[in-house]
Short mmCIF file of N, CA, C and O in Angstrom, two decimals:
data_model
loop_
_atom_site.label_atom_id
_atom_site.label_comp_id
_atom_site.label_asym_id
_atom_site.label_seq_id
_atom_site.Cartn_x
_atom_site.Cartn_y
_atom_site.Cartn_z
N MET A 20 161.39 38.53 137.28
CA MET A 20 162.08 38.42 138.54
C MET A 20 162.71 37.03 138.64
O MET A 20 162.12 36.04 138.25
N ALA A 21 163.90 36.96 139.14
CA ALA A 21 164.61 35.70 139.29
C ALA A 21 164.73 35.35 140.77
O ALA A 21 164.60 36.19 141.64
N THR A 22 164.98 34.08 141.03
CA THR A 22 165.15 33.60 142.40
C THR A 22 166.57 33.10 142.59
O THR A 22 167.09 32.38 141.75
N ILE A 23 167.17 33.50 143.69
CA ILE A 23 168.52 33.05 144.03
C ILE A 23 168.43 32.26 145.32
O ILE A 23 167.85 32.74 146.31
N THR A 24 169.00 31.07 145.33
CA THR A 24 169.02 30.24 146.52
C THR A 24 170.46 30.15 147.01
O THR A 24 171.36 29.82 146.25
N LEU A 25 170.65 30.46 148.28
CA LEU A 25 171.99 30.43 148.86
C LEU A 25 172.08 29.33 149.91
O LEU A 25 171.21 29.20 150.75
N ASP A 26 173.16 28.57 149.85
CA ASP A 26 173.47 27.60 150.90
C ASP A 26 174.68 28.12 151.65
O ASP A 26 175.74 28.34 151.07
N TYR A 27 174.51 28.34 152.95
CA TYR A 27 175.60 28.87 153.75
C TYR A 27 175.44 28.37 155.18
O TYR A 27 174.37 27.91 155.59
N ASP A 28 176.51 28.44 155.92
CA ASP A 28 176.50 28.05 157.32
C ASP A 28 175.96 29.22 158.14
O ASP A 28 176.61 30.26 158.23
N ALA A 29 174.79 29.07 158.71
CA ALA A 29 174.14 30.17 159.44
C ALA A 29 174.91 30.53 160.70
O ALA A 29 174.74 31.63 161.23
N ARG A 30 175.79 29.66 161.17
CA ARG A 30 176.58 29.96 162.36
C ARG A 30 177.85 30.74 162.03
O ARG A 30 178.52 31.25 162.92
N ASN A 31 178.17 30.86 160.74
CA ASN A 31 179.35 31.59 160.31
C ASN A 31 179.03 33.10 160.36
O ASN A 31 178.18 33.59 159.63
N ILE A 32 179.71 33.80 161.23
CA ILE A 32 179.44 35.22 161.44
C ILE A 32 179.71 36.04 160.18
O ILE A 32 178.94 36.93 159.82
N ASN A 33 180.81 35.75 159.48
CA ASN A 33 181.16 36.50 158.27
C ASN A 33 180.12 36.29 157.17
O ASN A 33 179.75 37.24 156.46
N ALA A 34 179.62 35.07 157.03
CA ALA A 34 178.60 34.80 156.02
C ALA A 34 177.32 35.54 156.35
O ALA A 34 176.67 36.14 155.47
N ARG A 35 176.93 35.55 157.61
CA ARG A 35 175.71 36.23 158.02
C ARG A 35 175.82 37.75 157.85
O ARG A 35 174.90 38.40 157.36
N LYS A 36 176.98 38.31 158.21
CA LYS A 36 177.18 39.76 158.04
C LYS A 36 177.16 40.15 156.57
O LYS A 36 176.62 41.19 156.19
N THR A 37 177.77 39.33 155.73
CA THR A 37 177.78 39.60 154.29
C THR A 37 176.37 39.57 153.73
O THR A 37 175.98 40.45 152.95
N LEU A 38 175.60 38.58 154.13
CA LEU A 38 174.23 38.47 153.67
C LEU A 38 173.39 39.65 154.17
O LEU A 38 172.60 40.23 153.41
N ASP A 39 173.57 40.05 155.42
CA ASP A 39 172.86 41.21 155.95
C ASP A 39 173.23 42.49 155.19
O ASP A 39 172.36 43.33 154.91
N TYR A 40 174.50 42.62 154.83
CA TYR A 40 174.94 43.79 154.07
C TYR A 40 174.27 43.83 152.69
O TYR A 40 173.78 44.87 152.25
N ILE A 41 174.25 42.70 152.02
CA ILE A 41 173.65 42.63 150.69
C ILE A 41 172.16 42.97 150.76
O ILE A 41 171.64 43.72 149.94
N LEU A 42 171.47 42.44 151.79
CA LEU A 42 170.05 42.73 151.93
C LEU A 42 169.79 44.19 152.30
O LEU A 42 168.78 44.76 151.91
N SER A 43 170.72 44.80 153.05
CA SER A 43 170.53 46.19 153.47
C SER A 43 170.63 47.16 152.31
O SER A 43 170.14 48.29 152.40
N MET A 44 171.26 46.76 151.22
CA MET A 44 171.38 47.63 150.06
C MET A 44 170.03 47.85 149.37
O MET A 44 169.85 48.82 148.64
N GLY A 45 169.07 46.95 149.60
CA GLY A 45 167.72 47.15 149.08
C GLY A 45 167.47 46.60 147.69
O GLY A 45 166.37 46.77 147.16
N PHE A 46 168.46 45.98 147.08
CA PHE A 46 168.26 45.42 145.74
C PHE A 46 167.49 44.11 145.79
O PHE A 46 166.85 43.72 144.82
N PHE A 47 167.57 43.42 146.91
CA PHE A 47 166.97 42.10 147.05
C PHE A 47 165.99 42.12 148.21
O PHE A 47 166.06 42.95 149.10
N LYS A 48 165.06 41.19 148.17
CA LYS A 48 164.14 41.01 149.28
C LYS A 48 164.00 39.52 149.57
O LYS A 48 164.19 38.68 148.69
N ILE A 49 163.65 39.23 150.80
CA ILE A 49 163.49 37.84 151.21
C ILE A 49 162.04 37.45 150.98
O ILE A 49 161.12 38.13 151.42
N LYS A 50 161.85 36.35 150.29
CA LYS A 50 160.52 35.83 150.04
C LYS A 50 160.30 34.66 151.00
O LYS A 50 160.94 33.63 150.88
N LYS A 51 159.42 34.85 151.95
CA LYS A 51 159.15 33.82 152.93
C LYS A 51 158.21 32.80 152.33
O LYS A 51 157.13 33.13 151.86
N GLN A 52 158.63 31.54 152.36
CA GLN A 52 157.79 30.48 151.86
C GLN A 52 156.98 29.89 153.01
O GLN A 52 157.49 29.71 154.11
N LYS A 53 155.72 29.61 152.73
CA LYS A 53 154.85 29.04 153.75
C LYS A 53 155.14 27.55 153.92
O LYS A 53 155.39 26.85 152.94
N THR A 54 155.09 27.11 155.15
CA THR A 54 155.23 25.68 155.42
C THR A 54 153.91 24.99 155.06
O THR A 54 152.88 25.63 154.90
N SER A 55 153.95 23.68 154.98
CA SER A 55 152.75 22.94 154.63
C SER A 55 151.68 23.10 155.71
O SER A 55 150.49 23.13 155.42
N LEU A 56 152.10 23.23 156.96
CA LEU A 56 151.14 23.43 158.05
C LEU A 56 150.46 24.80 157.92
O LEU A 56 149.25 24.92 158.11
N GLU A 57 151.24 25.83 157.58
CA GLU A 57 150.66 27.16 157.37
C GLU A 57 149.67 27.15 156.21
O GLU A 57 148.61 27.78 156.27
N LYS A 58 150.01 26.41 155.15
CA LYS A 58 149.10 26.30 154.00
C LYS A 58 147.81 25.58 154.40
O LYS A 58 146.73 25.95 153.96
N ALA A 59 147.93 24.55 155.22
CA ALA A 59 146.75 23.81 155.67
C ALA A 59 145.82 24.70 156.50
O ALA A 59 144.61 24.68 156.31
N PHE A 60 146.40 25.48 157.43
CA PHE A 60 145.59 26.40 158.22
C PHE A 60 144.94 27.46 157.35
O PHE A 60 143.79 27.85 157.58
N GLU A 61 145.64 27.92 156.34
CA GLU A 61 145.08 28.90 155.42
C GLU A 61 143.89 28.31 154.67
O GLU A 61 142.87 28.97 154.47
N ASP A 62 144.02 27.04 154.24
CA ASP A 62 142.91 26.37 153.55
C ASP A 62 141.68 26.28 154.45
O ASP A 62 140.56 26.49 154.00
N ILE A 63 141.90 25.96 155.73
CA ILE A 63 140.78 25.86 156.66
C ILE A 63 140.14 27.22 156.87
O ILE A 63 138.91 27.35 156.85
N GLU A 64 140.95 28.27 157.05
CA GLU A 64 140.42 29.62 157.29
C GLU A 64 139.63 30.14 156.09
O GLU A 64 138.62 30.83 156.25
N LYS A 65 140.07 29.81 154.88
CA LYS A 65 139.40 30.32 153.69
C LYS A 65 138.26 29.40 153.22
O LYS A 65 137.64 29.68 152.21
N GLY A 66 138.03 28.31 153.95
CA GLY A 66 136.90 27.44 153.63
C GLY A 66 137.14 26.49 152.48
O GLY A 66 136.18 26.01 151.88
N ARG A 67 138.36 26.24 152.15
CA ARG A 67 138.66 25.31 151.05
C ARG A 67 138.63 23.86 151.52
O ARG A 67 138.67 22.95 150.70
N VAL A 68 138.54 23.64 152.83
CA VAL A 68 138.46 22.29 153.40
C VAL A 68 137.08 22.16 154.01
O VAL A 68 136.69 22.93 154.88
N HIS A 69 136.33 21.16 153.55
CA HIS A 69 134.97 20.98 154.04
C HIS A 69 134.88 19.90 155.10
O HIS A 69 134.03 19.94 155.96
N ARG A 70 135.75 18.90 155.03
CA ARG A 70 135.71 17.81 155.98
C ARG A 70 137.14 17.33 156.24
O ARG A 70 137.86 17.00 155.32
N LEU A 71 137.53 17.31 157.50
CA LEU A 71 138.88 16.89 157.84
C LEU A 71 139.01 15.37 157.91
O LEU A 71 140.02 14.82 157.54
N ILE A 72 137.96 14.69 158.37
CA ILE A 72 137.99 13.24 158.45
C ILE A 72 136.93 12.71 157.49
O ILE A 72 135.74 12.98 157.66
N THR A 73 137.36 11.93 156.52
CA THR A 73 136.44 11.38 155.54
C THR A 73 135.76 10.15 156.14
O THR A 73 136.27 9.54 157.07
N PRO A 74 134.61 9.77 155.63
CA PRO A 74 133.93 8.58 156.15
C PRO A 74 134.80 7.32 156.06
O PRO A 74 134.75 6.46 156.92
N LYS A 75 135.60 7.23 155.01
CA LYS A 75 136.46 6.07 154.84
C LYS A 75 137.50 6.01 155.95
O LYS A 75 137.76 4.97 156.54
N ARG A 76 138.13 7.15 156.29
CA ARG A 76 139.12 7.20 157.37
C ARG A 76 138.46 6.94 158.71
O ARG A 76 139.03 6.32 159.59
N LEU A 77 137.24 7.43 158.89
CA LEU A 77 136.53 7.22 160.13
C LEU A 77 136.25 5.74 160.37
O LEU A 77 136.38 5.24 161.48
N ALA A 78 135.89 5.00 159.30
CA ALA A 78 135.60 3.57 159.41
C ALA A 78 136.86 2.79 159.76
O ALA A 78 136.83 1.83 160.53
N VAL A 79 138.00 3.20 159.20
CA VAL A 79 139.27 2.49 159.44
C VAL A 79 139.77 2.77 160.85
O VAL A 79 140.24 1.87 161.55
N ASN A 80 139.70 4.03 161.29
CA ASN A 80 140.27 4.42 162.58
C ASN A 80 139.29 4.22 163.74
O ASN A 80 139.66 4.40 164.88
N GLY A 81 138.06 3.91 163.46
CA GLY A 81 137.11 3.62 164.53
C GLY A 81 136.40 4.80 164.96
O GLY A 81 135.87 5.10 165.90
#
């Protein structure tokens, strides 16, 4: 599978309609990338984070 990245003006109606048409054909799908905040919450939910504030940070920040 290959990845295609498009740069376009989202306010351009013709560009948006063209992109919607291409996606409606079903050959392509949009892969939503997670933001760093979403990844951090996922780490917390799955238990991959054991301590948010380390003792060293606690000593510096009071």
